[in-house]
GROMACS .gro file of C-alpha atoms in nm:
model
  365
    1UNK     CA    1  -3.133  -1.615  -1.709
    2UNK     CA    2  -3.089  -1.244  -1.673
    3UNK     CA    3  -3.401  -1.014  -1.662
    4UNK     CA    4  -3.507  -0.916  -2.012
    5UNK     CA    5  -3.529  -0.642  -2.203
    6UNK     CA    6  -3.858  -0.531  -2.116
    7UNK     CA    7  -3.757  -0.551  -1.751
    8UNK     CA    8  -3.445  -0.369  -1.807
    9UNK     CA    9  -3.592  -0.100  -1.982
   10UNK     CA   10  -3.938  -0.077  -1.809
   11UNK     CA   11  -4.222   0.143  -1.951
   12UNK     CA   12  -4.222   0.532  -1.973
   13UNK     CA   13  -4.558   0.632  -1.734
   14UNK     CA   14  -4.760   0.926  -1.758
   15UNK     CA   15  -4.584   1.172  -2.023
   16UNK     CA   16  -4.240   1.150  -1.811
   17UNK     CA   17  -4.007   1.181  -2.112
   18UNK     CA   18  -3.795   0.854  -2.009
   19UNK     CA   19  -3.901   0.594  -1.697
   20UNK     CA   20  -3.800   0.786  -1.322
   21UNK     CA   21  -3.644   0.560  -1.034
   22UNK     CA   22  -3.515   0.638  -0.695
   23UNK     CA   23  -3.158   0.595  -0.572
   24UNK     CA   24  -3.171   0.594  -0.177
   25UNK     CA   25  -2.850   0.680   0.046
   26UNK     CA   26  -3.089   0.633   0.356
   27UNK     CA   27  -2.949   0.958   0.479
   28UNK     CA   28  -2.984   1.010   0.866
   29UNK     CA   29  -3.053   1.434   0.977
   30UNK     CA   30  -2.906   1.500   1.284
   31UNK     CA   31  -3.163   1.512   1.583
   32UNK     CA   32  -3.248   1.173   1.393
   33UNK     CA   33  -3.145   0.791   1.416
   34UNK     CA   34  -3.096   0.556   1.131
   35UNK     CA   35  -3.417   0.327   1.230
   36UNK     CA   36  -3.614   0.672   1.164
   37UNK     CA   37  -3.399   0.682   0.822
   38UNK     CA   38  -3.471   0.344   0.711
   39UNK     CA   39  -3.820   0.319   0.782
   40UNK     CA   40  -3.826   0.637   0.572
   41UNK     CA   41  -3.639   0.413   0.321
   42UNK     CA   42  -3.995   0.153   0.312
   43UNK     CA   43  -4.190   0.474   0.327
   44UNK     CA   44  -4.059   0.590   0.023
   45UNK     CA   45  -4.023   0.216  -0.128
   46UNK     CA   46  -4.400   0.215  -0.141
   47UNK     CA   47  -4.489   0.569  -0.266
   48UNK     CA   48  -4.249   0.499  -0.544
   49UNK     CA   49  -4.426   0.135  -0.649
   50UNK     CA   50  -4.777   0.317  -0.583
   51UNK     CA   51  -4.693   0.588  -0.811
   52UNK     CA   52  -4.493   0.415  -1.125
   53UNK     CA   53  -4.156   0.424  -1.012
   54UNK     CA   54  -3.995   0.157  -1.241
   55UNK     CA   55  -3.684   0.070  -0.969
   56UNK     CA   56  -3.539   0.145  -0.621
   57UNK     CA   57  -3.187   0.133  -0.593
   58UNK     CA   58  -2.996   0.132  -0.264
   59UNK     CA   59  -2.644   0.288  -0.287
   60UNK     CA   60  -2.320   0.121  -0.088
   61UNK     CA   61  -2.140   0.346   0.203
   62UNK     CA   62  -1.896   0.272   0.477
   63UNK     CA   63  -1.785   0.477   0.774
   64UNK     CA   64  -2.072   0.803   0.699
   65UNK     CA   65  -2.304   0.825   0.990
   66UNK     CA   66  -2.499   1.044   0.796
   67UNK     CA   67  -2.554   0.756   0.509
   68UNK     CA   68  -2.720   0.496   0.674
   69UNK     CA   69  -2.690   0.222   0.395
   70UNK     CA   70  -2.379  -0.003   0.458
   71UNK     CA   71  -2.524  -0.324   0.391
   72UNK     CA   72  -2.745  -0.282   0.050
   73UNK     CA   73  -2.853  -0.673   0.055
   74UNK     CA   74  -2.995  -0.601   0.382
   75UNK     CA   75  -3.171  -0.338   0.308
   76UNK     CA   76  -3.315  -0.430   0.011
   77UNK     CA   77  -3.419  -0.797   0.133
   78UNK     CA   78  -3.614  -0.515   0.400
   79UNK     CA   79  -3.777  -0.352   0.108
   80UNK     CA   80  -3.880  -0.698  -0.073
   81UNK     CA   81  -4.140  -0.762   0.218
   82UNK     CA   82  -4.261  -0.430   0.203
   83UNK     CA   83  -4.325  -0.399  -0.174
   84UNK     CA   84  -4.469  -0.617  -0.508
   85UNK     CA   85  -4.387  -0.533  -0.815
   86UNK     CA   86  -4.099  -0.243  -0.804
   87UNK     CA   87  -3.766  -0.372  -0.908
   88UNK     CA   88  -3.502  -0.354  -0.648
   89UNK     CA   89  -3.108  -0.330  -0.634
   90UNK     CA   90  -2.797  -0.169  -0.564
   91UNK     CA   91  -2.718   0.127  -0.717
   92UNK     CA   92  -2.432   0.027  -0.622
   93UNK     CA   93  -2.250  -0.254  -0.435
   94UNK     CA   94  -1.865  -0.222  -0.483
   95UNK     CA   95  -1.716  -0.494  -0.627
   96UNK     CA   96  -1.387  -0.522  -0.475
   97UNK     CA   97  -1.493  -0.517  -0.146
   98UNK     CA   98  -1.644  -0.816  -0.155
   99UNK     CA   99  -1.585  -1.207  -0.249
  100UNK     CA  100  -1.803  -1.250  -0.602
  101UNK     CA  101  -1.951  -1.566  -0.413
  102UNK     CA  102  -2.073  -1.361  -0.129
  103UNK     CA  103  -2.231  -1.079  -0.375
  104UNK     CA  104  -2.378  -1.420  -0.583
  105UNK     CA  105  -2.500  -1.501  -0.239
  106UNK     CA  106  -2.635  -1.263  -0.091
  107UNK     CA  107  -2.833  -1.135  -0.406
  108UNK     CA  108  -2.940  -1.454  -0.527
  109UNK     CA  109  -3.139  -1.476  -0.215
  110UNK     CA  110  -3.265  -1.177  -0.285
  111UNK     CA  111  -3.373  -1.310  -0.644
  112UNK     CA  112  -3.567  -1.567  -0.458
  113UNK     CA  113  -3.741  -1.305  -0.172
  114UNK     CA  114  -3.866  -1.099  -0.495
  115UNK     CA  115  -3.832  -1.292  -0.797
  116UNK     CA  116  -3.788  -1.157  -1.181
  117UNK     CA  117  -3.726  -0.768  -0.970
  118UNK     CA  118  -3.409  -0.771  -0.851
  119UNK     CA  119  -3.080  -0.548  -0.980
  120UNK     CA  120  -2.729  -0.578  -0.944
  121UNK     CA  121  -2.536  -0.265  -0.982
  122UNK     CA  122  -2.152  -0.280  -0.950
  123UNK     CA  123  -1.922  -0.005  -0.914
  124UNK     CA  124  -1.511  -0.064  -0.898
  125UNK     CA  125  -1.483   0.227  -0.618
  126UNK     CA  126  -1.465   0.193  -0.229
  127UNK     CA  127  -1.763   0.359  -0.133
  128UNK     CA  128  -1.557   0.499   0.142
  129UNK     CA  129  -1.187   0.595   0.218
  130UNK     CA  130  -0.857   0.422   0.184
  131UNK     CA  131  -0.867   0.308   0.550
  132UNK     CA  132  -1.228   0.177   0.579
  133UNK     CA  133  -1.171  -0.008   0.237
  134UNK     CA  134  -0.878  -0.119   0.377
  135UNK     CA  135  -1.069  -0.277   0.704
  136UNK     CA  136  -1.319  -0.393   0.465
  137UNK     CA  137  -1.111  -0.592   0.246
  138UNK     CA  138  -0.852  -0.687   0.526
  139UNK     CA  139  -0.569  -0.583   0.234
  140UNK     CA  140  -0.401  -0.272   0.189
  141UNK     CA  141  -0.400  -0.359  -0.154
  142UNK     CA  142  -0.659  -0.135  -0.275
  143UNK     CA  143  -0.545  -0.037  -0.606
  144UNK     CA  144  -0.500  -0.385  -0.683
  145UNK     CA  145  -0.937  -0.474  -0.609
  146UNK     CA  146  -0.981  -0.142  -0.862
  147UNK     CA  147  -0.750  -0.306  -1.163
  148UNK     CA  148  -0.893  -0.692  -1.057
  149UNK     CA  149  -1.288  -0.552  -1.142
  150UNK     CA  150  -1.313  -0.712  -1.484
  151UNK     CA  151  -1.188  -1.041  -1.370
  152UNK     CA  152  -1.402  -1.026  -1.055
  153UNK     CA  153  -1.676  -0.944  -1.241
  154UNK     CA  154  -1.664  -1.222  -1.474
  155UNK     CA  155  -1.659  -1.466  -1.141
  156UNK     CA  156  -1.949  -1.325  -1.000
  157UNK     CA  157  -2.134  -1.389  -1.346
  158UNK     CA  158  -2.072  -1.781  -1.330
  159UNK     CA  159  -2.176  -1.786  -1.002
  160UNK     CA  160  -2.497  -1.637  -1.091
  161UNK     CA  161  -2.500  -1.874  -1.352
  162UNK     CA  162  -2.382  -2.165  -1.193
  163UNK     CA  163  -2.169  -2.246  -1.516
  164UNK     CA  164  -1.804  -2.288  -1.443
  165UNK     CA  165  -1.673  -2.534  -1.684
  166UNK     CA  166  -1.554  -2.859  -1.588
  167UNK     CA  167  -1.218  -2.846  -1.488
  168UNK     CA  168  -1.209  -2.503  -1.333
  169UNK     CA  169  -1.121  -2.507  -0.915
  170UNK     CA  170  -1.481  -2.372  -0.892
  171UNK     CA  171  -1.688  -2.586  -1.107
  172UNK     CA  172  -1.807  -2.756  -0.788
  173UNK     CA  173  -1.881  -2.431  -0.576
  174UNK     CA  174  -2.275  -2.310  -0.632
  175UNK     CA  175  -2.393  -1.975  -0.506
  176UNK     CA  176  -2.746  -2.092  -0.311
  177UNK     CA  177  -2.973  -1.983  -0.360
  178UNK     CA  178  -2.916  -1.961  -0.822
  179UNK     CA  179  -3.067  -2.075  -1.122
  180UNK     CA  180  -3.091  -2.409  -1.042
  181UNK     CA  181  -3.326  -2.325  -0.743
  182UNK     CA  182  -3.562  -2.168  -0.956
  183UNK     CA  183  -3.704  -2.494  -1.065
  184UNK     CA  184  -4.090  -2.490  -0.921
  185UNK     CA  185  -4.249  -2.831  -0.772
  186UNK     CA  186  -4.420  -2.879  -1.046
  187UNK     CA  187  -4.095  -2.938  -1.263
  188UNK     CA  188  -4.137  -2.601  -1.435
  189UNK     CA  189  -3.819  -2.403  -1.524
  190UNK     CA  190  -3.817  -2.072  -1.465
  191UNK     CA  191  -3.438  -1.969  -1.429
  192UNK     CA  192  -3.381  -1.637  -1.315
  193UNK     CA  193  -3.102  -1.431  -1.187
  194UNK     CA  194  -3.025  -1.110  -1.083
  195UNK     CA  195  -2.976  -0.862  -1.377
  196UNK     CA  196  -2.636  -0.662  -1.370
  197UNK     CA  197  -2.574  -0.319  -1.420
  198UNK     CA  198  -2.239  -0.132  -1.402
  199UNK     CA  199  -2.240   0.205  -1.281
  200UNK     CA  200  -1.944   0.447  -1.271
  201UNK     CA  201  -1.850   0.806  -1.277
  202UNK     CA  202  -1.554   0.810  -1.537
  203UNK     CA  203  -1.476   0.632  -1.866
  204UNK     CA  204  -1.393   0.240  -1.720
  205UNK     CA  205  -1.716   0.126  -1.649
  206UNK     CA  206  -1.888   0.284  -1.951
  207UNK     CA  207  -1.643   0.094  -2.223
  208UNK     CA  208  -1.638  -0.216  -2.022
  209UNK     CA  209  -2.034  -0.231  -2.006
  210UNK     CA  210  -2.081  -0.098  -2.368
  211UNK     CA  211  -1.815  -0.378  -2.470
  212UNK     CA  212  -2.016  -0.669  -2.262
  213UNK     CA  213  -2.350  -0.525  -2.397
  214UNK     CA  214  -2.456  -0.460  -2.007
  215UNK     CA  215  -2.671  -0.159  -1.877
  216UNK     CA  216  -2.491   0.143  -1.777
  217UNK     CA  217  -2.551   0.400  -1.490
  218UNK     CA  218  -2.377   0.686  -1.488
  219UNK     CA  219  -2.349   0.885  -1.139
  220UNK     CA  220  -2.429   1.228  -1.279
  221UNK     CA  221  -2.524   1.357  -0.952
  222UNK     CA  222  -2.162   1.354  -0.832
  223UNK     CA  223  -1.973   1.340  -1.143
  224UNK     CA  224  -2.147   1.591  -1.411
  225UNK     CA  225  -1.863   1.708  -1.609
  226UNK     CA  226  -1.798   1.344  -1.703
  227UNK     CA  227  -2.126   1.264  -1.803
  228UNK     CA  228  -2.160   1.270  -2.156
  229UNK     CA  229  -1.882   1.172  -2.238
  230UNK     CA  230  -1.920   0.882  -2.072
  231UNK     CA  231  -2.225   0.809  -2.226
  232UNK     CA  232  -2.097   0.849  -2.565
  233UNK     CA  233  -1.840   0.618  -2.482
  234UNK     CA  234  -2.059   0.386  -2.368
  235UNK     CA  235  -2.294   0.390  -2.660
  236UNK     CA  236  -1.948   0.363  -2.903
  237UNK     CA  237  -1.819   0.086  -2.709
  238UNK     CA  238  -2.201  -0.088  -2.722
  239UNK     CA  239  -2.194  -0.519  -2.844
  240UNK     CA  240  -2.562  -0.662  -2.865
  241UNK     CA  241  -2.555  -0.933  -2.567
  242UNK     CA  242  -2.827  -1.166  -2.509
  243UNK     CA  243  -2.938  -0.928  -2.256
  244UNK     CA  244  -2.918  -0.610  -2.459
  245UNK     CA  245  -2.934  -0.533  -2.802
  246UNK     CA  246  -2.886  -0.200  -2.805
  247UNK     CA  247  -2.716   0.033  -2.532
  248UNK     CA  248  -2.959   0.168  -2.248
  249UNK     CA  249  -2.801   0.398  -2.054
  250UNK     CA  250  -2.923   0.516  -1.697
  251UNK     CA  251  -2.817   0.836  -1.500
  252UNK     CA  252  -2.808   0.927  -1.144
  253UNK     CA  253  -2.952   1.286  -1.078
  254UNK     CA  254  -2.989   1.505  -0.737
  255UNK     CA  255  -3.339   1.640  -0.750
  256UNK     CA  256  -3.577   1.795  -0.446
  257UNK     CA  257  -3.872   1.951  -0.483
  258UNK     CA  258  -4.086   2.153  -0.247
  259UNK     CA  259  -4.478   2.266  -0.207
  260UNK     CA  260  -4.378   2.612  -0.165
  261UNK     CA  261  -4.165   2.881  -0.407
  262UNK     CA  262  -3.862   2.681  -0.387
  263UNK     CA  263  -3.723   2.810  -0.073
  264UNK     CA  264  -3.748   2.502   0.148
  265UNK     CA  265  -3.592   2.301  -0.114
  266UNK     CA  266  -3.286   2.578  -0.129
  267UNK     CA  267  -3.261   2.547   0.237
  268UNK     CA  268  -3.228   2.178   0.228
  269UNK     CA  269  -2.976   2.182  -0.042
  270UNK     CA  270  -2.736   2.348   0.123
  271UNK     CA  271  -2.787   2.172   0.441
  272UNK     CA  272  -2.702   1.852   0.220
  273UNK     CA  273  -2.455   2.049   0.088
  274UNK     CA  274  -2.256   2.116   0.384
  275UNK     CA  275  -2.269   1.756   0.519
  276UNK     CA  276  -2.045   1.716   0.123
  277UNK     CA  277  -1.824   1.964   0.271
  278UNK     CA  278  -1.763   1.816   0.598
  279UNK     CA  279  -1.731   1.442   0.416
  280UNK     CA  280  -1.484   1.580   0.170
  281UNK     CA  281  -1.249   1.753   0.456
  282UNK     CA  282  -1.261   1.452   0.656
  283UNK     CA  283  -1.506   1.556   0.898
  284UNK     CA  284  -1.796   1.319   0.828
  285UNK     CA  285  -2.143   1.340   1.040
  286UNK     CA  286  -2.508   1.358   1.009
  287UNK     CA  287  -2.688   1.575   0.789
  288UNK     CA  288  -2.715   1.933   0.925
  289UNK     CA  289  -3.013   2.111   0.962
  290UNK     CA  290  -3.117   2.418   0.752
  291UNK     CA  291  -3.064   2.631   1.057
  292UNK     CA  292  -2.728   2.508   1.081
  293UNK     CA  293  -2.626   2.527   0.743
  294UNK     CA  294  -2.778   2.899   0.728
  295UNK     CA  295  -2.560   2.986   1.065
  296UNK     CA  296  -2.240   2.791   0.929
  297UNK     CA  297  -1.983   3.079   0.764
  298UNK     CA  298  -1.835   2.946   0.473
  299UNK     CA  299  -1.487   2.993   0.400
  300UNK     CA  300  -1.450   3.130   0.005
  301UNK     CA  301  -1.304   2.793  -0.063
  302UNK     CA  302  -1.617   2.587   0.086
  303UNK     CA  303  -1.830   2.839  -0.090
  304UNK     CA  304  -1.685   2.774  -0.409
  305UNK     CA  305  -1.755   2.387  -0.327
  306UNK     CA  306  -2.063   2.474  -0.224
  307UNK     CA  307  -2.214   2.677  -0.537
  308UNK     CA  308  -2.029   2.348  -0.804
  309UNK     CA  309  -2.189   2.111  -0.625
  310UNK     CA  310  -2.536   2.261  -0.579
  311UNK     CA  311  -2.564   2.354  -0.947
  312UNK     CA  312  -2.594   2.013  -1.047
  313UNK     CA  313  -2.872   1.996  -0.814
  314UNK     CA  314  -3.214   2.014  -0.949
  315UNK     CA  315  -3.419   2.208  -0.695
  316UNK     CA  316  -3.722   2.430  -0.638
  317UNK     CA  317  -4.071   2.456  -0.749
  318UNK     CA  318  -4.215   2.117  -0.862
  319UNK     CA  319  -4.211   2.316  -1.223
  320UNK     CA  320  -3.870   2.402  -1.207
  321UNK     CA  321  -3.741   2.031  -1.135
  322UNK     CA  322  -3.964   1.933  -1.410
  323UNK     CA  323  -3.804   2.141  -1.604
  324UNK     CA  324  -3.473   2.101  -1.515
  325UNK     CA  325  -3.509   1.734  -1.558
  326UNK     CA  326  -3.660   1.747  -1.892
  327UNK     CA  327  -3.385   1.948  -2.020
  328UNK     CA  328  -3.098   1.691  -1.855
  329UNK     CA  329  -3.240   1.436  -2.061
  330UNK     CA  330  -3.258   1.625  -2.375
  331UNK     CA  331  -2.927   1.689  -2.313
  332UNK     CA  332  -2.770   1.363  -2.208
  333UNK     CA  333  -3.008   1.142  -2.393
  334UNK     CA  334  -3.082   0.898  -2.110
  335UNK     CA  335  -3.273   0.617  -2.164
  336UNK     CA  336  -3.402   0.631  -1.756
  337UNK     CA  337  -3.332   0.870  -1.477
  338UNK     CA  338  -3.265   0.762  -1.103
  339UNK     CA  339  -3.313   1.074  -0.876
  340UNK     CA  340  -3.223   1.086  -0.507
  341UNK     CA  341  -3.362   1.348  -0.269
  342UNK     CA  342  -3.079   1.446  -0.035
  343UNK     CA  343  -3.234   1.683   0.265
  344UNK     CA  344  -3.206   1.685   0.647
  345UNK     CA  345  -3.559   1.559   0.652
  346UNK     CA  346  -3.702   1.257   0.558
  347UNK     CA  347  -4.061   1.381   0.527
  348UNK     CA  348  -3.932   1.646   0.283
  349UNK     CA  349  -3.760   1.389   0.047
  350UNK     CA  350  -4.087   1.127   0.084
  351UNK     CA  351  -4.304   1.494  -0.082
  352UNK     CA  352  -4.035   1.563  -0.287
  353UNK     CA  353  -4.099   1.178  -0.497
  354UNK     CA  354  -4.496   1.206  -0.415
  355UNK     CA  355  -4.420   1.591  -0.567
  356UNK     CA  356  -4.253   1.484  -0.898
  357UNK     CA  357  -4.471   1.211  -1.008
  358UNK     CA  358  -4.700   1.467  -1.001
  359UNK     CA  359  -4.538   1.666  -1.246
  360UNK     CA  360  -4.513   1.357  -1.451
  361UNK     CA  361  -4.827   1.250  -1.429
  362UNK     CA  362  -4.781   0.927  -1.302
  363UNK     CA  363  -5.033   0.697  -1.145
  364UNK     CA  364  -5.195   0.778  -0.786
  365UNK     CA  365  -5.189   0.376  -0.749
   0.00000   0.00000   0.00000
């Protein structure tokens, strides 16, 4: 079965306004390697379960070497042995680069390394460009896996499942481990599978999970302008579901907070920054370092880039992102917020979580 409500929608800790989560890109500074960036990954796994995090997602990238998380299942299966209770999941893995009986695969192991704790969030783009989706998929068809995501998404349901009727050309195919593996010696049922989310950044997802009465993330941290009206959308669109009955609607949010007055956390914006402007002019590498980014002349067009982008960025004082945050919700109405720390340094986003549960009060664990 999928999680229930109560997992879904967690329980608001300390007097945070909605439950916080964290959305990693295991992002990889230059002067560092990706094993430093992934055991900052488990680093932060565990500050976030100690201090009332209610999930960890782990976001799908291809071809970045500054975004060290290509293989989410991996990852994740990584964070399952070094964590209890948390929820985990992808946040998200991209459909149509993938078989749905991989993806039912691959997370319903998962499901059974951390059971009753494990997410599935699906998004419809590439994660990377047309070329590396291209080599992913082994198909130049690419528009083609974008327009197929309803259909493949109602595949990789049965094979969670395990309920193709009789008569279909899969009805004999099971995704191990599933549902029927939950079974414990003792003859006790306890079916369980992976809950789904679809996440997005335009209108698409947001009807299509309103319609099937799914979760919905919205990637606000990339996509702002969209945001509420794609939540609106969603919440219009909304059927009750036997997982949901009533919308719940998370949002992805850039946040960084530092000890000082707010100017470390400026300085590793724009570093983070910078590495978006290299990505978007096809010159992707590792995260710069303040210095760099402080050196690097800006043409007017990169600094227009550069001041869009960093005003959807909640940064500063631990007060200010507090602030900030509180007011996105107001704003947006989101039932749960999923902030990622993008900086050159991993020790500065680890304080940055540590900083803002602070500001939440949530528990020291």
């Amino acid at each position: 079965m999928p999680a229930t409500q109560d997992e879904i929608r967690g329980a608001a800790h300390g007097t945070a306004p909605t439950p916080l989560s964290v959305l990693d890109l295991v992002t990889v500074g230059a002067g560092r390697t990706a094993s430093q960036a992934l055991a900052t990954s488990a680093d932060i796994a565990r500050l976030a379960e100690r201090r009332g995090y209610h999930r960890y997602w782990v976001a799908e990238h291809h071809s970045m070497p500054g975004v060290a998380s290509s293989s989410p299942a991996v990852i994740l299966a990584h964070l399952a042995a070094h964590t209890e209770r948390i929820r985990l999941g992808s946040g998200g893995v991209m459909l149509p680069n993938h078989a749905p009986l991989v993806i039912a695969e691959q997370f319903g192991t998962l499901e059974a390394l951390a059971p009753h704790r494990v997410d599935l969030g699906l998004g419809r783009a590439p994660g990377t460009d047309g070329a590396t989706a291209a080599a992913l998929r082994r198909s130049d068809r690419l528009n083609e896996g974008a327009d197929d995501f309803p259909q493949q998404l109602a595949e990789l349901t049965r094979f969670l499942d395990d309920d193709f009727p009789d008569g279909h050309p899969y009805s004999r195919i099971h995704a191990v481990p599933g549902p029927v593996q939950a079974t414990s010696p003792g003859g006790v049922q306890d079916p369980h599978r992976p809950q789904i989310w679809l996440l997005g950044s335009s209108g698409f997802s947001a009807r299509l999970a309103g319609t099937l009465g799914l979760p919905f993330a919205f990637a606000h941290h990339f996509s702002a302008q969209n945001t509420i009206p794609a939540l609106d959308l969603y919440r219009e669109s909304f059927r009750p579901s036997e997982v949901l009955s009533e919308p719940y609607a998370l949002i992805g949010v850039s946040a960084l907070a530092t000890d000082d007055d707010g100017t470390e956390a400026r300085r590793q914006v724009l570093a983070a920054a910078l590495n978006m402007v290299r990505l978007r002019t096809g010159r992707p590498g590792l995260v710069p370092t303040p210095e760099e980014a402080e050196a690097y002349r800006f043409n007017e067009m990169e600094r227009d880039f550069i001041d869009s982008w960093n005003s959807n960025v909640i940064h500063g004082t631990t007060d200010e992102v507090r602030s900030g945050l509180d007011d996105l919700q107001k704003r947006t109405g989101a039932d749960e917020m999923m902030l990622t720390a993008n900086a050159h340094s991993g020790e500065i986003r680890l304080r940055s979580y540590e900083l803002i549960a602070d500001a939440y009060g949530l528990p020291q664990g």
